[in-house]
Coordinates of C-alpha atoms in Angstrom, one line a residue:
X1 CA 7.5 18.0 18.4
X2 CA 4.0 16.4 17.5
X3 CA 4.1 15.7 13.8
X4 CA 1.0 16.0 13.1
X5 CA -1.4 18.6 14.3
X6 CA -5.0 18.8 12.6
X7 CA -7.2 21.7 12.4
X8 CA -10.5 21.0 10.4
X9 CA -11.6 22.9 7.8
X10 CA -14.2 25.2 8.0
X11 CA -18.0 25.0 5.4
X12 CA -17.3 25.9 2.0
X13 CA -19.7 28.7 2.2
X14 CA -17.8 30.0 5.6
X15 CA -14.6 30.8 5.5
X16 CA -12.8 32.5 8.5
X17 CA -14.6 36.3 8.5
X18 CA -12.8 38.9 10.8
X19 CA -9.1 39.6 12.4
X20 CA -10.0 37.1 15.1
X21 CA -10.9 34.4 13.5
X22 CA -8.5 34.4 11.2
X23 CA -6.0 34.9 13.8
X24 CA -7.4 32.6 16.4
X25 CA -4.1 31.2 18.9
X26 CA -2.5 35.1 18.3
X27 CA -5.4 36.7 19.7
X28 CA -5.7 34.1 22.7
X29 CA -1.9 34.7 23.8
X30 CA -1.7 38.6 23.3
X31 CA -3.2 40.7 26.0
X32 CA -5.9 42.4 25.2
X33 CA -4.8 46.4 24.7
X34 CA -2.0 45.3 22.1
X35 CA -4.7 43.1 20.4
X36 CA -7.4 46.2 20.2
X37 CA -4.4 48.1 18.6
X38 CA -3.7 45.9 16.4
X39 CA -7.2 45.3 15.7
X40 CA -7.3 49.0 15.2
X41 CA -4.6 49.2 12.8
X42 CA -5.8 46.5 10.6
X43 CA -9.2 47.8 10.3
X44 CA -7.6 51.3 9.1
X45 CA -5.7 49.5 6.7
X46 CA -8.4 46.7 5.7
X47 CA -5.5 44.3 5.5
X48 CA -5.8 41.7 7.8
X49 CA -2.7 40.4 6.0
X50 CA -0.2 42.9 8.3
X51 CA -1.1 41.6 11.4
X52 CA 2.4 39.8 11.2
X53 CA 4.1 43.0 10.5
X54 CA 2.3 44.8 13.3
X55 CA 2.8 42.2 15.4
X56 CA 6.9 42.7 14.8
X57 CA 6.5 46.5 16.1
X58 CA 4.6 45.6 19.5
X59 CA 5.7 42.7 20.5
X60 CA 9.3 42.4 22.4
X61 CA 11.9 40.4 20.6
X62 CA 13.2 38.8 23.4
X63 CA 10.0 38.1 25.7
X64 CA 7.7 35.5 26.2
X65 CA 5.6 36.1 22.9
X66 CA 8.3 36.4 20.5
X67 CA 7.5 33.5 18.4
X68 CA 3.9 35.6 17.7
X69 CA 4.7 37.0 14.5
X70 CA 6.0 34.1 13.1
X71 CA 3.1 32.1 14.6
X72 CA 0.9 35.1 12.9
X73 CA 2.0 34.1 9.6
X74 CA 1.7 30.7 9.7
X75 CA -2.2 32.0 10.4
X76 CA -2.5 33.5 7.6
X77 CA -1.2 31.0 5.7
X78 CA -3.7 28.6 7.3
X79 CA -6.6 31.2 6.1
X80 CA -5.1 31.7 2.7
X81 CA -5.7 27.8 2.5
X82 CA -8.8 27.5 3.6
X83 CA -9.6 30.0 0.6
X84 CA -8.1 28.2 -2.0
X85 CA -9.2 25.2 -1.2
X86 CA -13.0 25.7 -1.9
X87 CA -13.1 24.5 -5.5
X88 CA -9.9 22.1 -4.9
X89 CA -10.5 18.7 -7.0
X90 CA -9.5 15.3 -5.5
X91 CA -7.4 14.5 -8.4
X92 CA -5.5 16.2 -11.5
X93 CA -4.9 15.2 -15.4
X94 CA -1.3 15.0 -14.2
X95 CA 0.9 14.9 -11.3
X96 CA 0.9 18.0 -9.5
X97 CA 1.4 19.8 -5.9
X98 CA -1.6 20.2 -4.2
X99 CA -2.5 24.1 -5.1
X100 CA -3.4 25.0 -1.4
X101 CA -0.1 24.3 0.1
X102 CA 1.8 27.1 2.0
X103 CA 5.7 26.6 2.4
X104 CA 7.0 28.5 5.2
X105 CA 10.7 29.0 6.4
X106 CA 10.2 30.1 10.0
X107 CA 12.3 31.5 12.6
X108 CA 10.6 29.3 15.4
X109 CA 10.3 25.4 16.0
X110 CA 7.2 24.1 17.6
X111 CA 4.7 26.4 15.9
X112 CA 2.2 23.7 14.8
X113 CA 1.8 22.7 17.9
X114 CA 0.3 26.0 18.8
X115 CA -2.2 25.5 16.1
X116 CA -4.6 23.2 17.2
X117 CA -5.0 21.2 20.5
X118 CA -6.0 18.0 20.0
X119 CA -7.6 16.6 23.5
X120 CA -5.1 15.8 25.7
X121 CA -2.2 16.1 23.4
X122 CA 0.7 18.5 25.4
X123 CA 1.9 21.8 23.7
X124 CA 5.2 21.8 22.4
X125 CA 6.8 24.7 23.5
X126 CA 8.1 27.3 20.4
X127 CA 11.5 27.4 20.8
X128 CA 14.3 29.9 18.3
X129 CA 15.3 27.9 15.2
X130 CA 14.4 27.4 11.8
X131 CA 12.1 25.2 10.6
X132 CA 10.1 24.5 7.5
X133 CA 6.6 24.2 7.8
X134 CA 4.0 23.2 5.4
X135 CA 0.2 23.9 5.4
X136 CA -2.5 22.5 2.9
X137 CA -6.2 21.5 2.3
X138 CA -6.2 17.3 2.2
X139 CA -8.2 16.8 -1.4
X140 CA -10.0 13.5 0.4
X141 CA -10.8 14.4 3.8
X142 CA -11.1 18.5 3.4
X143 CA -9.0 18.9 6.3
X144 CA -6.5 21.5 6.7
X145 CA -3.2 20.0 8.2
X146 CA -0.1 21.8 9.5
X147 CA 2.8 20.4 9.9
X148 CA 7.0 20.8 10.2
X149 CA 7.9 20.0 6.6
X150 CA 10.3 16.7 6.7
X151 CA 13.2 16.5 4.2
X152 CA 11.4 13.8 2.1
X153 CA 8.5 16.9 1.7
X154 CA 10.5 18.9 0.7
X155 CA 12.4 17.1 -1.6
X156 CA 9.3 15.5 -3.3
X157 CA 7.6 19.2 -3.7
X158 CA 10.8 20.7 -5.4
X159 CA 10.9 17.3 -7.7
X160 CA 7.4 17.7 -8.8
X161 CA 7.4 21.9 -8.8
X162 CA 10.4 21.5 -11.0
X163 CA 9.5 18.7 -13.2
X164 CA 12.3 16.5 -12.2
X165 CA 11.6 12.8 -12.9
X166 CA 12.8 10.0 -10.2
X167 CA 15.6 8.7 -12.2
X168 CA 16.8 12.0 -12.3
X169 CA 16.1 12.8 -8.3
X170 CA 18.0 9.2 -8.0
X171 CA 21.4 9.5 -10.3
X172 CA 21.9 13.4 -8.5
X173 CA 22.1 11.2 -5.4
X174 CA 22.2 8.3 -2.6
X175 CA 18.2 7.8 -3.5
X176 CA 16.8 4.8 -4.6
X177 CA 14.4 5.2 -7.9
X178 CA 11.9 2.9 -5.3
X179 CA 12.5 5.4 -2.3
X180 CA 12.1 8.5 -4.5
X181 CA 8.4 6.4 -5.7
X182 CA 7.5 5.4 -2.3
X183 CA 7.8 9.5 -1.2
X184 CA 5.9 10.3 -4.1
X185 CA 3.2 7.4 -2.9
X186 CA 3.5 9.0 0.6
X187 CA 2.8 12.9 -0.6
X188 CA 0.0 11.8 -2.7
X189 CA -1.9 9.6 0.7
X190 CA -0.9 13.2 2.8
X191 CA -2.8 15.4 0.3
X192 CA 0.7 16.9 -0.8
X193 CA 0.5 15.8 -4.5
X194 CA -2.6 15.8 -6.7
X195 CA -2.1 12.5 -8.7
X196 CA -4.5 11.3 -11.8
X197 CA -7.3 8.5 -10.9
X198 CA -6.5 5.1 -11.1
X199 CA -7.3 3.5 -14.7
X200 CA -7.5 0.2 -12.6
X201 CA -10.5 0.0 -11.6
X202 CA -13.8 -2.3 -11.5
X203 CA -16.6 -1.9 -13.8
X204 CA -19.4 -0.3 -11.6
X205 CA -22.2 -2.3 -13.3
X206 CA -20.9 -5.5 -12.1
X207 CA -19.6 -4.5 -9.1
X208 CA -21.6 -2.2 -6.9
X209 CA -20.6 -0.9 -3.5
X210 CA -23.3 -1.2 -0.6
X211 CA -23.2 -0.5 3.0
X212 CA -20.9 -3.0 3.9
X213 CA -18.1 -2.2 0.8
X214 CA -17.5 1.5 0.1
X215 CA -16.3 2.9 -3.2
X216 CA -12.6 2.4 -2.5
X217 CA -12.3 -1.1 -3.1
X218 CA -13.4 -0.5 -6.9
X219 CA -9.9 1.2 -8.0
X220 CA -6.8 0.1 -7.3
X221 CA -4.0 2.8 -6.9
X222 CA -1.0 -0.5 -7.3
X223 CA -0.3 -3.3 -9.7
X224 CA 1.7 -6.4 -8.9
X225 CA 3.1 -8.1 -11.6
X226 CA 3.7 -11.7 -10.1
X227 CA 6.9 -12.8 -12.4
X228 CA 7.7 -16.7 -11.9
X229 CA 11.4 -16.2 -13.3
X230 CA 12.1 -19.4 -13.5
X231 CA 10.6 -23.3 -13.1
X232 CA 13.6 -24.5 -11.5
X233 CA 13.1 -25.2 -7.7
X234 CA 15.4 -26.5 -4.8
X235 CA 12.0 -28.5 -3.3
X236 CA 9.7 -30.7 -4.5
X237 CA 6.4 -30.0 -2.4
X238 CA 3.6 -32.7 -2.9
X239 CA 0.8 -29.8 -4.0
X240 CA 2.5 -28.2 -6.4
X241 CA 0.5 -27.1 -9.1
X242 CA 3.4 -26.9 -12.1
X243 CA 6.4 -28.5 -12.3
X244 CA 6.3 -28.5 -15.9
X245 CA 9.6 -27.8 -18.4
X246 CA 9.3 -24.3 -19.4
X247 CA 11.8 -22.5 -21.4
X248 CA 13.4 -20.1 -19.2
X249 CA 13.7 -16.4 -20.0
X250 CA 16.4 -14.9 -21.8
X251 CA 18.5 -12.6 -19.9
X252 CA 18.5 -9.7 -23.4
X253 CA 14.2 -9.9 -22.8
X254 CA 14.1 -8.5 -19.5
X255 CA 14.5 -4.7 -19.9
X256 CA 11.9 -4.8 -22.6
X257 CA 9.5 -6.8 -19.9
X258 CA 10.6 -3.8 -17.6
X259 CA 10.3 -1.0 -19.7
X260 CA 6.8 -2.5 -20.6
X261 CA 5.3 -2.8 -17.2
X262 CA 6.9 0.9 -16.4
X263 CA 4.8 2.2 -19.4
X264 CA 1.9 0.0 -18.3
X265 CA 1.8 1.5 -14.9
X266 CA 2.3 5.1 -16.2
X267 CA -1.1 4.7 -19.0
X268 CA -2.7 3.4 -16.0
X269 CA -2.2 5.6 -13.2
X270 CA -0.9 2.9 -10.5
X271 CA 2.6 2.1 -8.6
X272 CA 4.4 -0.9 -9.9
X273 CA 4.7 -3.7 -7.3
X274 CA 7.2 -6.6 -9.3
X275 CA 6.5 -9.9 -6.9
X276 CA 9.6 -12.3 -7.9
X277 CA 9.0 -15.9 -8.0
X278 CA 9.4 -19.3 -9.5
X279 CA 10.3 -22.2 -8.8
X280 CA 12.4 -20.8 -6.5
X281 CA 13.7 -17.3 -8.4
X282 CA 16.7 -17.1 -6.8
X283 CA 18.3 -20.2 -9.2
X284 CA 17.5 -18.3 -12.3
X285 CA 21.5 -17.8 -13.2
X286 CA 20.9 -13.9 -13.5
X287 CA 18.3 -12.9 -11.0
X288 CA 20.9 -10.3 -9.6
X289 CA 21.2 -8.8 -12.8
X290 CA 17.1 -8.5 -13.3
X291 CA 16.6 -7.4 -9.6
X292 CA 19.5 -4.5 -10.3
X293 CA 17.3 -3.8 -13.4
X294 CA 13.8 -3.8 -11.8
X295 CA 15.3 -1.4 -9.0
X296 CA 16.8 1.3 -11.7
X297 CA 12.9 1.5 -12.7
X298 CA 12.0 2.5 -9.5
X299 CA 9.6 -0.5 -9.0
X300 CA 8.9 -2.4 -5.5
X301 CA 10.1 -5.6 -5.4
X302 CA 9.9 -8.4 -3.2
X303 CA 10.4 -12.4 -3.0
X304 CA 8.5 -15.4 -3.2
X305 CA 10.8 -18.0 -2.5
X306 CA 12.6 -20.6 -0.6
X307 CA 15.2 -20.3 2.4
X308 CA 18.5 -19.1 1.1
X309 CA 21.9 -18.2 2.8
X310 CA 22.0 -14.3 4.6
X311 CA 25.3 -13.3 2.0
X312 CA 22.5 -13.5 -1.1
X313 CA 20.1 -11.4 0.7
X314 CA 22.3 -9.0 1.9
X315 CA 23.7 -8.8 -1.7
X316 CA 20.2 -8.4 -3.0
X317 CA 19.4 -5.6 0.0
X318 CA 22.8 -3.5 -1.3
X319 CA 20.6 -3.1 -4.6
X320 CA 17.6 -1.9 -2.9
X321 CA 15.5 -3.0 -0.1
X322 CA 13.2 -5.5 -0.5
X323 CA 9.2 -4.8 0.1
X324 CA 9.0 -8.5 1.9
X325 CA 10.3 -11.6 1.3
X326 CA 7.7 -14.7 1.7
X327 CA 8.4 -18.0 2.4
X328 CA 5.6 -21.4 2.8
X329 CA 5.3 -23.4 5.5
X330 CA 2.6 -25.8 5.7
X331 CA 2.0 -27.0 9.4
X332 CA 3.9 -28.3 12.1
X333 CA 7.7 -29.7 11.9
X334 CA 6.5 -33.6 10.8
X335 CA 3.7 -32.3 8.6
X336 CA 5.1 -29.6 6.9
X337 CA 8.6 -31.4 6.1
X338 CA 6.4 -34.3 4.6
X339 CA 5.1 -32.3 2.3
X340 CA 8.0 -29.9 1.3
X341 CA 11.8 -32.1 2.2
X342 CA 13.4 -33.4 5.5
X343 CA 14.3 -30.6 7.2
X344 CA 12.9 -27.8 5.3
X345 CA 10.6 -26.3 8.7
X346 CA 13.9 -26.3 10.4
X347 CA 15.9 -24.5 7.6
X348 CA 12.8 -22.2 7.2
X349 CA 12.9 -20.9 11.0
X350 CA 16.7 -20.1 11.0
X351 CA 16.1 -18.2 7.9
X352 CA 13.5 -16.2 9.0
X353 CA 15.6 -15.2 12.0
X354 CA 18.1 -14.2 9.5
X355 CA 15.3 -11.7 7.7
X356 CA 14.4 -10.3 11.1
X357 CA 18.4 -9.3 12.0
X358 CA 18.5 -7.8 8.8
X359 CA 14.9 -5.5 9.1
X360 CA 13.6 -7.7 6.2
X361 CA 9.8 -7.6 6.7
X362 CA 8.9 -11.7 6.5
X363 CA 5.5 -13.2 5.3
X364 CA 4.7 -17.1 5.7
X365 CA 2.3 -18.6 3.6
X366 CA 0.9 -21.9 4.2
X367 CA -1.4 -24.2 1.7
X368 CA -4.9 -25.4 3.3
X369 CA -5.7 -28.9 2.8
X370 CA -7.8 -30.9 4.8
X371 CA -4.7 -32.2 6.3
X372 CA -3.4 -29.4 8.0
X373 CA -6.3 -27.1 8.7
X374 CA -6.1 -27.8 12.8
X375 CA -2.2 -27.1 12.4
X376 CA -2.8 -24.0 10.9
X377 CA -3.3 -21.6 14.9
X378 CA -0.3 -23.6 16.5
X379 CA 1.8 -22.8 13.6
X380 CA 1.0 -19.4 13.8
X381 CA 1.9 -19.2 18.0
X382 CA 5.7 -21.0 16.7
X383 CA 5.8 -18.0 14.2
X384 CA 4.8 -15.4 16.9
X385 CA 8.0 -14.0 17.6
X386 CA 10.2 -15.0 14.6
X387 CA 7.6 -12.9 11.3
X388 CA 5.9 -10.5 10.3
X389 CA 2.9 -11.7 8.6
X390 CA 1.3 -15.3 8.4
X391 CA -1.9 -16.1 6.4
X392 CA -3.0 -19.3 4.4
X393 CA -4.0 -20.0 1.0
X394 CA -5.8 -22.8 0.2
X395 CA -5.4 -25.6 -1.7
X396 CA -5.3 -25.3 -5.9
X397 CA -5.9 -29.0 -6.7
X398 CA -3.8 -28.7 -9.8
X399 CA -1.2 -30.6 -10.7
X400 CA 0.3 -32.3 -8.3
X401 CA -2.0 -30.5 -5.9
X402 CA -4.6 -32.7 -6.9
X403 CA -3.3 -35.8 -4.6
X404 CA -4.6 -34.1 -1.4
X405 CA -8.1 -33.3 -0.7
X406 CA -9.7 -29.7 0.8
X407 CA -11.8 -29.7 3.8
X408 CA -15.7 -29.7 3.4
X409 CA -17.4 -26.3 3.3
X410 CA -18.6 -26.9 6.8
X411 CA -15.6 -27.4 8.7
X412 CA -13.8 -24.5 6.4
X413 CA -16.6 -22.2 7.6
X414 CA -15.7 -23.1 11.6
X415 CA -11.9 -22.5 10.7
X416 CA -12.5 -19.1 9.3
X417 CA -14.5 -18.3 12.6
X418 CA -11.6 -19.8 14.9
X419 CA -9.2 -18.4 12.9
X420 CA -10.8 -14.7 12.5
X421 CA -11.1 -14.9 16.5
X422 CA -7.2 -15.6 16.9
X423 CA -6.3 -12.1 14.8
X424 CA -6.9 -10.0 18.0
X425 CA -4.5 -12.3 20.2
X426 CA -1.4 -13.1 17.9
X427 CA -0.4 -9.8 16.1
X428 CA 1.3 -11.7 13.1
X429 CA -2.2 -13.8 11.4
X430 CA -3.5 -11.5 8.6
X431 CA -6.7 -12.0 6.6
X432 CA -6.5 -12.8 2.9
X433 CA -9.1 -15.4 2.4
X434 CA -11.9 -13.7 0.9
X435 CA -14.4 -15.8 2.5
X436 CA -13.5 -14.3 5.8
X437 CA -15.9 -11.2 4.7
X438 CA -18.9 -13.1 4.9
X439 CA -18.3 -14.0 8.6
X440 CA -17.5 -10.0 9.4
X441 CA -20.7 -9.0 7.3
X442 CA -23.2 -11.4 9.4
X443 CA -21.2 -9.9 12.5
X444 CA -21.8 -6.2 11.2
X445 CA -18.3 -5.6 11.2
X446 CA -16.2 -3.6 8.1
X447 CA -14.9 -6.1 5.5
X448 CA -11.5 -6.1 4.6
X449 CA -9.9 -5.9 1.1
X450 CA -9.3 -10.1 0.8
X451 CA -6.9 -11.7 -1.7
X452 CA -5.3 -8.9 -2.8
X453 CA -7.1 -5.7 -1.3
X454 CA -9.5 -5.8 -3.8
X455 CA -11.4 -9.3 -3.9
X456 CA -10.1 -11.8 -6.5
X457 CA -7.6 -9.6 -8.7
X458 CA -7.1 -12.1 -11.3
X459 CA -6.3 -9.9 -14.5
X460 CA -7.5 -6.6 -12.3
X461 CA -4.3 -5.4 -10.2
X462 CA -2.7 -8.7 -10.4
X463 CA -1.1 -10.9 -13.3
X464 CA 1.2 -13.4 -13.4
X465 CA 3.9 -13.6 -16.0
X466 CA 5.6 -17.4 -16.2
X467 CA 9.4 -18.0 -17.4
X468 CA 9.0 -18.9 -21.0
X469 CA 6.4 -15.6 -21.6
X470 CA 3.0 -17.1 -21.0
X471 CA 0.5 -14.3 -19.0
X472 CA -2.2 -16.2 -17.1
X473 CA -4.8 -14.2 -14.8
X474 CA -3.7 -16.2 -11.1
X475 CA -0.7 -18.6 -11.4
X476 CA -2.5 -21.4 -9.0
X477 CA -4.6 -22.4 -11.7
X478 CA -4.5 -22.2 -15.5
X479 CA -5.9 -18.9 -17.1
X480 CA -3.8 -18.2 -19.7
X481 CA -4.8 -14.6 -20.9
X482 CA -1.7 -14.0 -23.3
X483 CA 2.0 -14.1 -24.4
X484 CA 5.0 -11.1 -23.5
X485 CA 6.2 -12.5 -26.8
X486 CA 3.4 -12.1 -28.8
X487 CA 1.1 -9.0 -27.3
X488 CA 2.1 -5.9 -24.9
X489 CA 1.3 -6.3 -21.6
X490 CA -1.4 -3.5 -22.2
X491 CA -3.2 -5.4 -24.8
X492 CA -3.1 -8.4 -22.7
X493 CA -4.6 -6.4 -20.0
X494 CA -7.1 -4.9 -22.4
X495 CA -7.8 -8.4 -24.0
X496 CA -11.9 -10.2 -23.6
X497 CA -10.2 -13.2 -22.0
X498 CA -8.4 -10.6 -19.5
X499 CA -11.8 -9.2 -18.8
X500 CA -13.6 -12.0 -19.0
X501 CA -11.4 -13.4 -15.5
X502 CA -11.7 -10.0 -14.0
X503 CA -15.3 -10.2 -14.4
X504 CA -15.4 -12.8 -12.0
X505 CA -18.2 -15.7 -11.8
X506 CA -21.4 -14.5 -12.6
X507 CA -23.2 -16.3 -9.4
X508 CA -21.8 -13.6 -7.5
X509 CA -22.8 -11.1 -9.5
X510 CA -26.0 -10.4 -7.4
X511 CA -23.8 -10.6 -3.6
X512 CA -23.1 -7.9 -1.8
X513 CA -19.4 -8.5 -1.3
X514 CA -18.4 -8.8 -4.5
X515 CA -16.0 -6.1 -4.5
X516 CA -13.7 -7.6 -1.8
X517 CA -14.5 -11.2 -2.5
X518 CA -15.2 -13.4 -5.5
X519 CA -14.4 -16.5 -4.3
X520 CA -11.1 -18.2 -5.1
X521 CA -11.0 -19.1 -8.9
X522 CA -8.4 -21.6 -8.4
X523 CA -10.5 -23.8 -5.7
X524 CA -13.2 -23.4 -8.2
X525 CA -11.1 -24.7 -10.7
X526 CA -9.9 -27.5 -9.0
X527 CA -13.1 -28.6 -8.0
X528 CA -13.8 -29.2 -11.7
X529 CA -16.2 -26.2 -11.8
X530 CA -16.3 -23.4 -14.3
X531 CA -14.8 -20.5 -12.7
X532 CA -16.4 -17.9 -15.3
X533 CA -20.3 -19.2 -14.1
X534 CA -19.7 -21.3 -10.9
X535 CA -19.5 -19.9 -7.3
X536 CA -16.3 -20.9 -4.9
X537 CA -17.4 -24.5 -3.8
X538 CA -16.9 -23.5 0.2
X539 CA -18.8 -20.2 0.0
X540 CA -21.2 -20.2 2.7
X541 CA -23.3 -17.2 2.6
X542 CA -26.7 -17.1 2.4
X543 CA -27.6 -15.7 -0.8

């Protein structure tokens, strides 16, 4: 069966008019002196809404059209739809179903198929059996979908319908609090769910879209809260940017941390991404204990970490699965074990084939320096087969980080290009480097959402919260914006500093691309610029 079959909506100001049109596949498969009678019938009546009913008296129950009457309703569910839907909002004061949707328990599979041809696409043929099917108007597209209802439809419709909340959907069963969010996510992106706007979002003033950014890169429907756990670390990389002593965090102050960014995420209208790192966040004594935690509040979680035996991933995966689990590797075998331990590249490749037996989606990060920049495309054909995703940051000259040295703007701007060019060949390089949107702007091509789908999101959908409580706006550099221990996360959030950071520098106020770029902060910083009035150092548009 096709799951999806589309069938566009028609002008506000025309609705279907007439039997046939609101009966379009019936009339096309009945012959044509049982139509006129039903046609007849209908018009006697003026209710076009029988046709279903009539259709039961002329059609045989065991020939070739049986299926017609259910197929008839499913019609006139499609119309009743198309009705509603005139005045339907893109978005509610609270979470709600979508008021054009039409459940239907029919006695034939296959019917959606029926509905709406899509080119080439084969018809499935109906076949006796029950199935659910759904119909509704998408809020965002205006498109009218039909399709056989899945179990995770039906089971996020009776949740919401009922006022059921996702701890309760979880504890009445085998479902995750994070499984029950991510159907919830998945309705809302179908059209299923009417969900409030996102309160994350960019101040249009300082931030206008043009014809290269549209309006959805202003508000962010996710937050990621990046939580270094812990300082201690099983490496000793030559750029890191903190190995400073930093109390670590009490085991008694995490559900209040929790319970905080769950109530943050509810004000602001977003899904709760918690991105665990450290140090290495896996040595922090009761990391199992905080996961379990994080995972009864129905947050995503994933890893940013170091290669660790399969038994304490598979013990993490019992608790819930994990979003992604990243891992850094910063060139070549002799390069990269320079910088990061004998042996680490080595350790790093068996892991990852450990992450790929057990459906773990992997990321590798590696650090740009001017070391490693022409390692960086045949790292990523060594990682071809064995991750997911590969992509670079580059280097935050901050603390230790301050030894090595950045390329020159120049040769950055060839890299991106080479690097850009090497996406369509090895599935695996993603785009994260905000800069990279200048080079697909000059080429007339659609940008992309860069650091963290949205530009820089310092303090916007991103913060970072370190071990001993301190909030800074992006962890590679300092931009300290608050304390758990001494303000909500809200009112950090809400704070001038916060603002200030999400702001971004004011000499790219006037660019074009400001919504998906902003530079990198931290390169800023490191360059010993002022990140607040200064523009990234290897920005190379032509402004």
């Amino acid at each position: 069966m096709t799951s999806h079959h589309k069938k566009k909506a028609r002008k506000k100001s025309s609705p279907p008019q007439g039997i046939e049109a609101i009966y379009p596949v019936c009339r096309l498969l009945l012959d044509i002196d049982t139509w006129d009678r039903i046609v007849t019938a209908c018009t006697a009546e003026r209710k076009p809404e029988i046709v279903p009913d009539l259709l039961e008296q002329h059609v045989e129950n065991s020939g070739a059209t049986a299926f017609l009457p259910a197929l008839a309703r499913l019609e006139w569910a499609l119309h009743q739809v198309m009705l509603t839907g005139e005045d339907l909002p893109s978005s509610a004061n609270q979470l709600m179903l979508n008021p054009t949707i039409r459940v239907l328990q029919l006695p034939w599979r296959n019917l959606p198929s029926l509905i709406h041809k899509q080119g080439d696409t084969a018809v499935v043929r109906p076949e006796p059996g029950e199935e659910w099917v759904l119909a509704w108007l998408d809020p965002k597209s205006r498109d009218v979908w039909v399709r056989a209802a899945s179990d995770e439809d039906l089971l996020v419709l009776k949740m919401v319908s009922e006022g059921i909340s996702m701890r309760e959907v979880a504890a009445k069963g085998t479902v995750l609090p994070a499984a029950v969010g991510n159907a919830v996510s998945r309705a809302v992106v179908k059209g299923l769910l009417l969900t409030p706007p996102s309160r994350i979002r960019r101040d249009s003033a300082r931030f206008a879209v043009g014809e290269d950014v549209d309006e959805s890169f202003l508000s962010s429907p996710s937050f990621i809260l990046q939580w270094h756990i812990t300082q201690a670390c099983d490496l000793h990389c030559k750029h890191c940017y903190d190995r400073s002593d930093r109390s670590p965090l009490q085991l008694d102050q995490a559900p209040r941390i929790l319970d905080e960014f769950q109530e943050f995420c509810a004000q602001r209208c977003v899904r709760g991404y918690i991105s665990f790192s450290g140090g290495n966040p896996l040595l922090y004594p009761h990391f199992t204990e905080v996961y379990r935690a994080a995972s009864e509040r129905g947050f995503l979680l994933s890893i940013l970490g170091n290669p660790t035996p399969r038994e304490r991933i598979e013990e993490l995966l019992a608790i819930q699965p994990l979003d992604h689990v990243q891992i850094s590797l910063e060139g070549l075998p002799e390069h990269n074990d320079d910088i990061r331990g004998a042996g680490h590249f080595q350790r790093s490749i068996e892991f990852l084939k450990v992450l790929r037996d057990l459906g773990v989606y992997s990321m590798v990060m590696l650090t740009l320096t001017k070391d490693n920049i022409d390692q960086v495309l045949p790292l990523a054909e060594i990682l071809r087969e064995l991750t997911n995703s590969f992509t670079f940051n580059r280097l935050s000259q901050v603390g230790e980080g301050a030894n090595l040295q950045l390329p020159t703007s120049d040769r950055y701007a060839v890299f991106l290009k080479q690097f850009l060019e090497a996406v369509g060949d090895n599935p695996i390089i993603s785009l994260k480097d905000n800069l990279i949107n200048i080079i697909l702007q000059q080429r007339g091509k659609g940008t992309f959402g860069g650091c963290t789908g949205f530009g820089c999101g310092a303090a916007f959908n991103f913060m970072t919260l370190l071990a001993d409580g301190e909030v800074h706006a992006c962890r590679k550099f300092p931009s300290l914006i608050g304390s758990i221990h001494e303000q909500g996360l809200a009112d950090i959030y809400d704070s001038a500093i916060a603002r200030r950071y999400r702001a971004g520098s004011s000499a790219c106020r006037a660019c074009s691309l400001c919504p998906v770029c902003g530079g990198c902060m931290a390169v800023t910083y490191g360059h010993g610029l002022d990140v607040f009035h200064d523009r990234d150092p290897h920005c190379f548009i032509d402004m």
